[in-house]
Coordinates of C-alpha atoms in Angstrom, one line a residue:
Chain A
X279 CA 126.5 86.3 26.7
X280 CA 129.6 85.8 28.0
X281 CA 132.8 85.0 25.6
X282 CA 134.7 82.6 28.0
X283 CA 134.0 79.3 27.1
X284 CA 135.0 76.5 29.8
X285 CA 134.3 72.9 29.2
X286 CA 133.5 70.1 31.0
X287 CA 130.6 71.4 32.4
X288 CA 130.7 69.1 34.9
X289 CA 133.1 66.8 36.1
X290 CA 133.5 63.6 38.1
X291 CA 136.7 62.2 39.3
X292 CA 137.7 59.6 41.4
X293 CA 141.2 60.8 43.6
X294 CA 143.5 58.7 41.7
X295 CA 142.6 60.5 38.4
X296 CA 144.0 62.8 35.8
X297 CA 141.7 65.6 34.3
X298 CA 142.1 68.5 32.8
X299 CA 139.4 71.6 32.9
X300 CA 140.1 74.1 29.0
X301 CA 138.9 77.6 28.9
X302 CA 138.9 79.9 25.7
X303 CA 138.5 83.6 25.2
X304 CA 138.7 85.5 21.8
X305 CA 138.3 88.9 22.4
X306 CA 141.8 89.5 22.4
X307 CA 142.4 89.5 26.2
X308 CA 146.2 89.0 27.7
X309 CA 145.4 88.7 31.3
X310 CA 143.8 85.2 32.6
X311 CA 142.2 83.8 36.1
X312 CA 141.4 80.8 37.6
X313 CA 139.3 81.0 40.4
X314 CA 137.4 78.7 42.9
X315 CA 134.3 78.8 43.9
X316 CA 132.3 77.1 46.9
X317 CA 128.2 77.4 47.3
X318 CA 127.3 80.7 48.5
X319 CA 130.4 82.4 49.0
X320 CA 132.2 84.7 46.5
X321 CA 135.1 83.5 43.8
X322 CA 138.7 82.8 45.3
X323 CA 141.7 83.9 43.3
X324 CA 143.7 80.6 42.3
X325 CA 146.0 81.8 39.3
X326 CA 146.9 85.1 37.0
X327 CA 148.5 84.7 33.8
X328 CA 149.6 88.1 32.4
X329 CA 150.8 87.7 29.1
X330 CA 151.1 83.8 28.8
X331 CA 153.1 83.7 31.7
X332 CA 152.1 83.1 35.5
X333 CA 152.1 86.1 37.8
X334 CA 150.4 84.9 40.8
X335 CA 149.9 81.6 42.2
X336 CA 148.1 82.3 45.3
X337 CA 149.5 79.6 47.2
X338 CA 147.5 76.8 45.8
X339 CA 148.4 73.2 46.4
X340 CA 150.4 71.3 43.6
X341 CA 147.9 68.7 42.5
X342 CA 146.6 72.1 40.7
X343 CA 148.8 72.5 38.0
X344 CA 147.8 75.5 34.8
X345 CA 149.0 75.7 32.2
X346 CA 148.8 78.8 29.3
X347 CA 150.0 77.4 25.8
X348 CA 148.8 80.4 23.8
X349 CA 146.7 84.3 24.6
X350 CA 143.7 82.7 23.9
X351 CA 143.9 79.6 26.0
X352 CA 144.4 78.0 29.5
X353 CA 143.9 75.0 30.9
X354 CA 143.4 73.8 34.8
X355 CA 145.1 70.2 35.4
X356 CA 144.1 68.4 37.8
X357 CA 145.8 64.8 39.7
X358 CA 144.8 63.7 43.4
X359 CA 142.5 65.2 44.0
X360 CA 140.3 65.6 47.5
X361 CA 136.9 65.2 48.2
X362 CA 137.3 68.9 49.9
X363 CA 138.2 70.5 45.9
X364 CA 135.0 70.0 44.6
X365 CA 133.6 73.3 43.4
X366 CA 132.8 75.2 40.9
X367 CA 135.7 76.5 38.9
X368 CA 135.7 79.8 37.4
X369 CA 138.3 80.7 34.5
X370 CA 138.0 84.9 33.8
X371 CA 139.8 87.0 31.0
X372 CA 140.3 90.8 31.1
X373 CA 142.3 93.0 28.1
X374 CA 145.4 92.8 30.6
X375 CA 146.1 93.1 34.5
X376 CA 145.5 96.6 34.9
X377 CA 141.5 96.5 33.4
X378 CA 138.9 97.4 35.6
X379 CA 136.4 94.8 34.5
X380 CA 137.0 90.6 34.5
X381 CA 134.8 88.5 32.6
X382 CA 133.9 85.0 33.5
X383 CA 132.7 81.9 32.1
X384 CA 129.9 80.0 32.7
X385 CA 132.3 77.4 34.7
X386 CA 133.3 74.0 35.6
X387 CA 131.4 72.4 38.0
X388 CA 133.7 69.7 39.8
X389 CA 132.9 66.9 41.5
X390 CA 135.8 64.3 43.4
X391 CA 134.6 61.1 44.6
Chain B
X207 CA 143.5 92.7 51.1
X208 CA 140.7 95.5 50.8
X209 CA 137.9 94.2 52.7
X210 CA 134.3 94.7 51.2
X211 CA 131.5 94.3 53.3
X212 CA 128.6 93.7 51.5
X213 CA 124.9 94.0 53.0
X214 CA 122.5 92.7 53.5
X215 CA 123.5 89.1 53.4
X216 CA 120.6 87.3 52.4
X217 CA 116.9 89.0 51.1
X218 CA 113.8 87.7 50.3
X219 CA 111.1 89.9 49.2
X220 CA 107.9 89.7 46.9
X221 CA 108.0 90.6 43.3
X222 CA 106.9 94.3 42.8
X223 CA 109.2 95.5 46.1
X224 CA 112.3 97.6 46.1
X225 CA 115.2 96.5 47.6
X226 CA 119.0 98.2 47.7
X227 CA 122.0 96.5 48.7
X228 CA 125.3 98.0 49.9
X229 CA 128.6 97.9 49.3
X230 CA 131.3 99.1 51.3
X231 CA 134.9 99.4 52.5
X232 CA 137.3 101.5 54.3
X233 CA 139.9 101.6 51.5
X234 CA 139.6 103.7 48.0
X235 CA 139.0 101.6 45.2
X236 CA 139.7 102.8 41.2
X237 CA 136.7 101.1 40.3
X238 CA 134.1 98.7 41.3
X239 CA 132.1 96.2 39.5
X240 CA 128.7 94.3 40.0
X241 CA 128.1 90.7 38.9
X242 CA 124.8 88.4 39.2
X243 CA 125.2 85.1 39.8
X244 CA 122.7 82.3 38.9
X245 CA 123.1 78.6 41.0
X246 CA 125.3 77.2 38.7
X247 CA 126.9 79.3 36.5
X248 CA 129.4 82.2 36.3
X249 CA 129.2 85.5 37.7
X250 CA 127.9 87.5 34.6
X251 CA 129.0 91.3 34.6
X252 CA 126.1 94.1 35.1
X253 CA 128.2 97.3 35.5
X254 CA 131.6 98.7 35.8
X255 CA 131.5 102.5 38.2
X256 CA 135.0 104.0 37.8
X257 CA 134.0 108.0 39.0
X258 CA 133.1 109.2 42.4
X259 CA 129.3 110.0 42.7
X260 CA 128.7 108.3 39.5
X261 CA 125.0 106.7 38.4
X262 CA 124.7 104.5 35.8
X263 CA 121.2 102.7 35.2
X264 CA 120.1 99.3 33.5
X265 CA 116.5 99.0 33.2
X266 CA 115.1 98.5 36.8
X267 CA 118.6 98.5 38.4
X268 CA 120.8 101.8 39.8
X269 CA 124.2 101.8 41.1
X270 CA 125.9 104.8 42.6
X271 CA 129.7 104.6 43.2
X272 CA 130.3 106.9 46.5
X273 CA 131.9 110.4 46.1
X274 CA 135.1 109.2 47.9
X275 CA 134.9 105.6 45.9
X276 CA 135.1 103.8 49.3
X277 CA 131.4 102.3 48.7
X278 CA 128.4 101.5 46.2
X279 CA 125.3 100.1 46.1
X280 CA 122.9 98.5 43.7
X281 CA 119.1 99.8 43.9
X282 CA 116.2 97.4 42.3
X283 CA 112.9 99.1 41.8
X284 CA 109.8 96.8 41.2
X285 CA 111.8 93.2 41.7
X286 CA 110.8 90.7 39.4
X287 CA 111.5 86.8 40.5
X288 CA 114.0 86.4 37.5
X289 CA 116.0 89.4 39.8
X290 CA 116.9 86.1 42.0
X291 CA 120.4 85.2 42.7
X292 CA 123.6 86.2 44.0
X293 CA 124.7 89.7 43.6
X294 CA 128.4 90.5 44.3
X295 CA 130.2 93.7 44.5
X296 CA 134.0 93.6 43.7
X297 CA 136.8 96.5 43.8
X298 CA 139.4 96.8 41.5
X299 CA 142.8 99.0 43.1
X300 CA 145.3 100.1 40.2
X301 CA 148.5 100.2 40.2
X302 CA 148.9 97.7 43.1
X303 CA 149.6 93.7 42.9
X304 CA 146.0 93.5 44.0
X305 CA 145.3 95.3 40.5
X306 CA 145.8 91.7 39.3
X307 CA 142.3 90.1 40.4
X308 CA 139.5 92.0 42.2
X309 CA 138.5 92.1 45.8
X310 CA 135.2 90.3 46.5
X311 CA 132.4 91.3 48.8
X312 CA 130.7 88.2 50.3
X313 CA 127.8 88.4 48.4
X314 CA 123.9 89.1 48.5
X315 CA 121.6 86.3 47.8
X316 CA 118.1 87.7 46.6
X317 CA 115.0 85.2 46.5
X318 CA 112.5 87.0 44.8
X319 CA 109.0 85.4 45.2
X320 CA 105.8 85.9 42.9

């Protein structure tokens, strides 16, 4: 069972709205991912946080904005969207950003309308 | 970005065959994970292979790590139809920026049928 816990599990927005997408860990992890997913093709790398603070932003466009307010916490904003972002969103945790081994959660699916 | 080329693509077999798929890449990676993927839902972690020429076995599943840890592969004896999904192999280099997040292979998708 995994110990990420994302929520919504699914989302609908229009492309005027605001929404946010939460993920949780609690086993003590200090490094965490967002990552994009599209049907049938493996998870792209969004964002890192290292220690509660950004260390890669792989070039992702600015209506994604995340946010890290404590170790055990980040969150995915969201604003103006396209129909072209809907996917399924994949937060991840590992003990820091050296591990070996990322855990994901179960996701977000996103849909904008 | 360490490619991983993952093979083959797409399987479908009956329930009681073997199948293997492979992993491989031309650059040496500290470790390499495999995760199952259900339509749906998250990639969910079956093992980590951090030693050349290492085995590790869960239930009906192998995976061998290569002896120069440039490639792996994941071995299913007697597939079962809740085996089905998407099986993806990811490398992990230390002590490099791409230590941050793992390199993804594209991906296997199994059907297993009764």
């Amino acid at each position: 069972d995994t110990e990420v816990t994302q929520t919504p599990k699914h989302l609908v927005m229009g492309m005027t709205n605001k929404k946010s997408l939460k993920c949780e860990q609690h086993m003590g992890h200090r490094a965490m991912y967002w990552y994009k997913q599209k049907a049938k093709k493996p998870p792209e790398l969004m964002f890192v946080y290292s220690y509660e603070k950004l260390s890669i932003n792989e070039s992702v466009p600015s209506r994604f904005s995340p946010e890290c307010p404590n170790s055990s916490l980040l969150n995915l904003h969201l604003h103006a969207l396209q129909p072209e972002d809907s996917a399924l969103y994949l937060c991840a945790s590992s003990q820091d950003y050296r591990a070996d081994t990322i855990y994901f959660g179960e996701g977000s699916w996103l849909t904008v309308v | 970005t360490q490619l991983l080329e993952q093979s083959p693509q797409f399987l479908s077999i009956q329930e009681g065959e073997n199948l293997t798929v492979y992993c491989n890449s031309s650059s040496v990676f500290s470790s390499l994970q495999w995760y199952r993927q259900e339509p749906g839902e998250g990639p969910v972690l079956l093992v980590t292979v951090v030693t050349g020429g290492e085995v590790k076995k869960l239930k009906r599943l192998t995976f061998q790590f290569g002896d120069a840890r440039k490639d792996s592969s994941l071995h299913i004896t007697a597939a079962q139809p809740g085996d089905t999904g998407l099986y993806l192999c990811a490398g992990a280099s230390r002590g490099s920026n791409s230590g941050y997040a793992l390199n993804f292979g594209k991906g296997t998708s199994l059907l297993v049928t009764p």
